[in-house]
Every structure is written in C-alpha cells, then in structure tokens.
PDB file of C-alpha atoms in Angstrom:
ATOM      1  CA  UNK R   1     167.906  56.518  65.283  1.00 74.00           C
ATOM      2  CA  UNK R   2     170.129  56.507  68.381  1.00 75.00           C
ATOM      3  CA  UNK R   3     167.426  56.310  70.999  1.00 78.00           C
ATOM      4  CA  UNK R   4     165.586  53.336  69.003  1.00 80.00           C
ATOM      5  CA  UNK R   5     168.875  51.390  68.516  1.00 80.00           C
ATOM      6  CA  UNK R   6     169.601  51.840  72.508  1.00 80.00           C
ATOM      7  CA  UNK R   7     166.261  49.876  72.866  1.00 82.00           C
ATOM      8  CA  UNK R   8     165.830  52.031  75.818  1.00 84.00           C
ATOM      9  CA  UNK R   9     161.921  52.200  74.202  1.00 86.00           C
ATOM     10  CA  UNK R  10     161.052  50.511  71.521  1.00 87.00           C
ATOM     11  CA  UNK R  11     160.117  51.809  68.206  1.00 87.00           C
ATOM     12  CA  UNK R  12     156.457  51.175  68.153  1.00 88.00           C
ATOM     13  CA  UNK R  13     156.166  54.009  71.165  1.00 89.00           C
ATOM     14  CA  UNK R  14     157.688  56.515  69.098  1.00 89.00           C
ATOM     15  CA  UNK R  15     155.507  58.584  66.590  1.00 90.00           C
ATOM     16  CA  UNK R  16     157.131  60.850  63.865  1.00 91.00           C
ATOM     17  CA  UNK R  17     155.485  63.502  62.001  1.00 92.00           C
ATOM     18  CA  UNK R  18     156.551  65.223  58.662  1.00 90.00           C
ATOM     19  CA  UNK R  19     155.573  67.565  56.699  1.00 88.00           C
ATOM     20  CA  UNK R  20     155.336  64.919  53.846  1.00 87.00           C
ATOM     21  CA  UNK R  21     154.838  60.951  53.335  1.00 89.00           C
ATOM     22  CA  UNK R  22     157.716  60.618  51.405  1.00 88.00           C
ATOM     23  CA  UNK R  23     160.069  61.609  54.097  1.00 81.00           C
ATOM     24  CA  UNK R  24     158.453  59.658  56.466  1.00 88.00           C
ATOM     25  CA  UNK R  25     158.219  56.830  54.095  1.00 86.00           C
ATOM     26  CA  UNK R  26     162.267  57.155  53.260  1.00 78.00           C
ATOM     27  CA  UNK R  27     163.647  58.348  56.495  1.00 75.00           C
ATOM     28  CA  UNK R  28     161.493  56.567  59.465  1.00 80.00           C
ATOM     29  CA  UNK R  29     159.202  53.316  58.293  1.00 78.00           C
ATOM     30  CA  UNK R  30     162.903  51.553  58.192  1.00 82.00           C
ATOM     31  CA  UNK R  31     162.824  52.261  61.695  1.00 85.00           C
ATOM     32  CA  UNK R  32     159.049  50.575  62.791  1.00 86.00           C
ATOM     33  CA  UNK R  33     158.165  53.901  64.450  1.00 89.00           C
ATOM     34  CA  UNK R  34     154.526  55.329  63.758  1.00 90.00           C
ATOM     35  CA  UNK R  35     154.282  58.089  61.031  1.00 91.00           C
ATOM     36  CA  UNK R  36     151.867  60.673  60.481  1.00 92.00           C
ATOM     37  CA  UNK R  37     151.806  64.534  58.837  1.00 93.00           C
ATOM     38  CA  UNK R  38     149.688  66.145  61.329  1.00 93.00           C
ATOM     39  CA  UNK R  39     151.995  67.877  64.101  1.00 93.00           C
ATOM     40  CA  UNK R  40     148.984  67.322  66.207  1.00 93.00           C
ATOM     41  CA  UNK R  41     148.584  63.512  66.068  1.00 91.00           C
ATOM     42  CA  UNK R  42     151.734  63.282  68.085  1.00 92.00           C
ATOM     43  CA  UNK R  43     150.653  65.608  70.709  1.00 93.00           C
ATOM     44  CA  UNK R  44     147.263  63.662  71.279  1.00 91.00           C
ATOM     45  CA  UNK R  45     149.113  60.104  71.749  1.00 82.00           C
ATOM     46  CA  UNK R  46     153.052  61.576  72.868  1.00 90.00           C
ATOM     47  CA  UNK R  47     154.055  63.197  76.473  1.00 94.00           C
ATOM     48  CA  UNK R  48     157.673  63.705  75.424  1.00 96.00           C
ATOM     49  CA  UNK R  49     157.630  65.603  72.515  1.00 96.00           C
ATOM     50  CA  UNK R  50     160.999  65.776  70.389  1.00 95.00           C
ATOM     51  CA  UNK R  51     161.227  68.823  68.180  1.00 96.00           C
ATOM     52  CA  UNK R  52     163.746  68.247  65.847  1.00 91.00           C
ATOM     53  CA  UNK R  53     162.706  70.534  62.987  1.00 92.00           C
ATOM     54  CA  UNK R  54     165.292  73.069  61.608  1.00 93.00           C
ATOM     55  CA  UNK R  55     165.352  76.718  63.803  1.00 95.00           C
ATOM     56  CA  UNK R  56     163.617  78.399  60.558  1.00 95.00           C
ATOM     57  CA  UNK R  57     160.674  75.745  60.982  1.00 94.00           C
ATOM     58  CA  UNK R  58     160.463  75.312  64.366  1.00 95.00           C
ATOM     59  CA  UNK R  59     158.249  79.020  65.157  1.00 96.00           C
ATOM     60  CA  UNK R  60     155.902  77.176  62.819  1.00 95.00           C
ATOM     61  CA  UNK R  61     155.517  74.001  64.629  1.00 96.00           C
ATOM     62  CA  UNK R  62     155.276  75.777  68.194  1.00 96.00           C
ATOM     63  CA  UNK R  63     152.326  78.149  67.204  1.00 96.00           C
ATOM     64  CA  UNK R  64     150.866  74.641  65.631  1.00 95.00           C
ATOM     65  CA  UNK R  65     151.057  72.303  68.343  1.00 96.00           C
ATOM     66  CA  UNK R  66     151.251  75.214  71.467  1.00 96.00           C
ATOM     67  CA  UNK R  67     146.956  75.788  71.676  1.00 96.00           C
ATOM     68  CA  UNK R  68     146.866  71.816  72.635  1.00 95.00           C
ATOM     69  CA  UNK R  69     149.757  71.838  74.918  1.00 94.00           C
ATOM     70  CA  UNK R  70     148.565  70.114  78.071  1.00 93.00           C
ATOM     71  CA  UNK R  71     150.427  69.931  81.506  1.00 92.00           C
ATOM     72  CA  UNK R  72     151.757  66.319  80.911  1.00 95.00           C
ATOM     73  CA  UNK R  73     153.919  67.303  77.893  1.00 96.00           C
ATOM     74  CA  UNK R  74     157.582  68.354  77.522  1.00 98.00           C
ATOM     75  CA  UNK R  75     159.037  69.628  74.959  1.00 98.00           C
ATOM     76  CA  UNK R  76     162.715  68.782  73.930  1.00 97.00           C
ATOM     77  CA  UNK R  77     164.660  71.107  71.101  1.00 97.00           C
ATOM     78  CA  UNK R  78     167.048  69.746  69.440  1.00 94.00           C
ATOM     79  CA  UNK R  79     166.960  72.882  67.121  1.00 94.00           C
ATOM     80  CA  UNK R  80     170.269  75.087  66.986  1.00 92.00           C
ATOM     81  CA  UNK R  81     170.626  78.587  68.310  1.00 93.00           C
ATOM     82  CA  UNK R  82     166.773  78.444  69.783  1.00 96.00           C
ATOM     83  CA  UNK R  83     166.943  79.937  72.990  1.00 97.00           C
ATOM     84  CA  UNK R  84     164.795  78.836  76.071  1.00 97.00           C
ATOM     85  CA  UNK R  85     163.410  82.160  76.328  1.00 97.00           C
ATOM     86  CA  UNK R  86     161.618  82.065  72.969  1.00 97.00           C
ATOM     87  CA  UNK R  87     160.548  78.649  73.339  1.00 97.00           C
ATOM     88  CA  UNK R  88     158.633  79.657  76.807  1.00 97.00           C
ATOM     89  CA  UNK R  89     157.411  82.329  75.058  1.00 96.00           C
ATOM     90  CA  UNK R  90     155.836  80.461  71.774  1.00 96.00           C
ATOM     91  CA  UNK R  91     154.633  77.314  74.517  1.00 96.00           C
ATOM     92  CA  UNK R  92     153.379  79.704  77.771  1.00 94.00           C
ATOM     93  CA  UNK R  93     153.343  77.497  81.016  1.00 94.00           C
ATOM     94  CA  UNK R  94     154.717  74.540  79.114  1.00 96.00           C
ATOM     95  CA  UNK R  95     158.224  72.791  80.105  1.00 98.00           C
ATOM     96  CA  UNK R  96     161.050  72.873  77.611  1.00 98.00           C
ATOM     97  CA  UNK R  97     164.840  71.712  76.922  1.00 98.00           C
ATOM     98  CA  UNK R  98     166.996  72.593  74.739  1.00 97.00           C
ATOM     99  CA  UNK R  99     169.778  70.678  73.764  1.00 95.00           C
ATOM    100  CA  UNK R 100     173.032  70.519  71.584  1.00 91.00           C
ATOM    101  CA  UNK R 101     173.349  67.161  70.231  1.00 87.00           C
ATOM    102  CA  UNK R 102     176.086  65.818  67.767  1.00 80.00           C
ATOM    103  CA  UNK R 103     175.894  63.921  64.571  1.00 80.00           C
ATOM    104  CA  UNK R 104     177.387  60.208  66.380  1.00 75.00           C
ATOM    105  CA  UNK R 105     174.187  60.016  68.304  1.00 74.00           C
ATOM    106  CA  UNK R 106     173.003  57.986  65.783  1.00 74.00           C
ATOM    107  CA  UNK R 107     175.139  55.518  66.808  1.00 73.00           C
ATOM    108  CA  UNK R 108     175.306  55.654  70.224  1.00 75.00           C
ATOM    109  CA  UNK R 109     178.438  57.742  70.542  1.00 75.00           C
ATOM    110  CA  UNK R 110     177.670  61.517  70.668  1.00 83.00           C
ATOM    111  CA  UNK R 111     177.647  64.288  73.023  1.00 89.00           C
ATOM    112  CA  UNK R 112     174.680  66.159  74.164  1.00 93.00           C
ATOM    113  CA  UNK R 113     174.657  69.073  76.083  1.00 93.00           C
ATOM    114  CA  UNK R 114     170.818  70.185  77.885  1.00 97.00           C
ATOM    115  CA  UNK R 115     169.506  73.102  79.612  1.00 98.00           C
ATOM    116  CA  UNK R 116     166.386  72.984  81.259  1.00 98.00           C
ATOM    117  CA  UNK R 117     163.522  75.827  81.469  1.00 97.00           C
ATOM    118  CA  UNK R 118     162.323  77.187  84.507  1.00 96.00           C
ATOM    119  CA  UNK R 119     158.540  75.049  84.176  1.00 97.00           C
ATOM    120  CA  UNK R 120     161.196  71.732  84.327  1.00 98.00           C
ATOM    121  CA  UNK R 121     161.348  69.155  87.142  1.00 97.00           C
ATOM    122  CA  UNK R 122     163.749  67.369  88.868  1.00 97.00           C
ATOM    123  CA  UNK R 123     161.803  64.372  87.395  1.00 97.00           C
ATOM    124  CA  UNK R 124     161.880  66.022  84.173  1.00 97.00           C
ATOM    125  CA  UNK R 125     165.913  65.932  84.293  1.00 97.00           C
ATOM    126  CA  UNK R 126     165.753  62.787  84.939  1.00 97.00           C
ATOM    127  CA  UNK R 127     164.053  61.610  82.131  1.00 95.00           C
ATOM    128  CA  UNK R 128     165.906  63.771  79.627  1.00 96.00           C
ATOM    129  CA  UNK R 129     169.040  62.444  81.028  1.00 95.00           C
ATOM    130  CA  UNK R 130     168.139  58.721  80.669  1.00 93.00           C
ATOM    131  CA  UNK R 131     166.660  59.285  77.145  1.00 92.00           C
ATOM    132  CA  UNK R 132     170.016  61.063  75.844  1.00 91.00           C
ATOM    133  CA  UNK R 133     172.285  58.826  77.993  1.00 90.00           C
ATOM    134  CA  UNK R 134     171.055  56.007  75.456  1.00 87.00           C
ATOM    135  CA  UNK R 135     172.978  57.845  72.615  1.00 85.00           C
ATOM    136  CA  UNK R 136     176.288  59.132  74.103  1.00 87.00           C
ATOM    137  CA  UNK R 137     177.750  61.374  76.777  1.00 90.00           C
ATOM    138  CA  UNK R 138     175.353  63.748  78.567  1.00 95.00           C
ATOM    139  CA  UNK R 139     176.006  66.831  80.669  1.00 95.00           C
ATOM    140  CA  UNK R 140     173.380  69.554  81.897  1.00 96.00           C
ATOM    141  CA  UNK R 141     174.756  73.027  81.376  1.00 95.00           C
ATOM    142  CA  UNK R 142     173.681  76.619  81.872  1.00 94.00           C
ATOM    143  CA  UNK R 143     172.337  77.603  78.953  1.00 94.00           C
ATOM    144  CA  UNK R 144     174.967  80.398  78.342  1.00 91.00           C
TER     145      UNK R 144
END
C-alpha cells in the first residue's frame, strides 16, 4: 500500500497473487493493482518479485515459483526470521533480499532494514533502496 501511494510506480504495474479471490478481491482491487491466484502468473509478467507471505508459507511459494526462476528476477522477503541462506538454497543461482519492514510503511513512514544475498548487484541495491525509500527510512545492514 506504501509503495503504490508513493506513486513511485503505479498500480497497474504491480500484480498480486493469493491463494484465494476473496482476499484479493477485499485486500488489493481497492488498490487498481492486477490480481491473480497462480504464484506463477506473476513470475511470467514481474522481474521484482515481492514475497510477502507469512515464514510458515513462504517454503511453499519458493519450491512453487523456484523451477521458473529466470536470471532477470529478484526476489525480495519481507517474511520474518527467513534467513538468506535458506532462501538461496530453496531459489539456487537466483538473487534475494531480505528485509525487516515495519507496520507505518503503509503510510509512508516506516523503517526498513535490507540485506542483500551474495547473487545481488550493485544495481540490484539500488533498486531495492529506491523502492523502500518510497515508504520510510531505509538502511542496508549485515544480516546478523
């Protein structure tokens, strides 16, 4: 909600995916963003893949959505207490973040905290960085 109120993309480039219509119905059509319940719709049409699914979920997703992984996407975690390592693992090759956000994000005044993985770019920083400068504060950290 943060990123789409920054207007630093708009909300038609954004595609979320749920496990069910109602929640996407309830939660993200408000927003304009596309919907879908197939993980892998957003990796066919998405480079900069979000995954903000809870850490009990999020194993799920990755073996999902890791056998069409292509070199062009990155993966951002929002999901608490997943470390890098195990995300590198479950997506082999593929670049990931992982990131601490707080709940005022969605209005543009939070605090997010990233680490990058060892596939990431300097270009990939600086995308991440611009993204989550649009909802608050922003500082790169070592992961421990």
């Amino acid at each position: 909600k943060g990123l789409v109120a920054s207007q630093l993309i708009s909300s038609n480039q954004i595609c979320v995916s749920a496990r069910t219509r109602t929640r996407l119905d309830t939660v993200w059509k408000e927003l304009g963003v596309n919907t879908t319940t197939d993980n892998l719709d957003v990796m066919r049409d998405t480079d900069i893949i979000f995954l903000c699914v809870k850490p009990h979920l999020l194993p799920e997703v990755m073996d999902q959505i890791a056998p069409v992984g292509e070199e062009r996407h990155l993966f951002v975690s929002v999901a608490a207490g997943v470390t890098l390592d195990f995300m590198q693992k479950k997506l082999p090759g593929m670049r990931v973040v992982r990131t601490m956000p707080n709940t005022p994000c969605l209005i543009q005044s939070g605090v997010v905290i990233f680490s990058l993985g060892s596939k990431c770019t300097d270009d990939d920083k600086k995308v991440v960085r611009s993204l989550l400068e649009s909802t608050g504060l922003v500082e790169e950290v070592a992961e421990n």
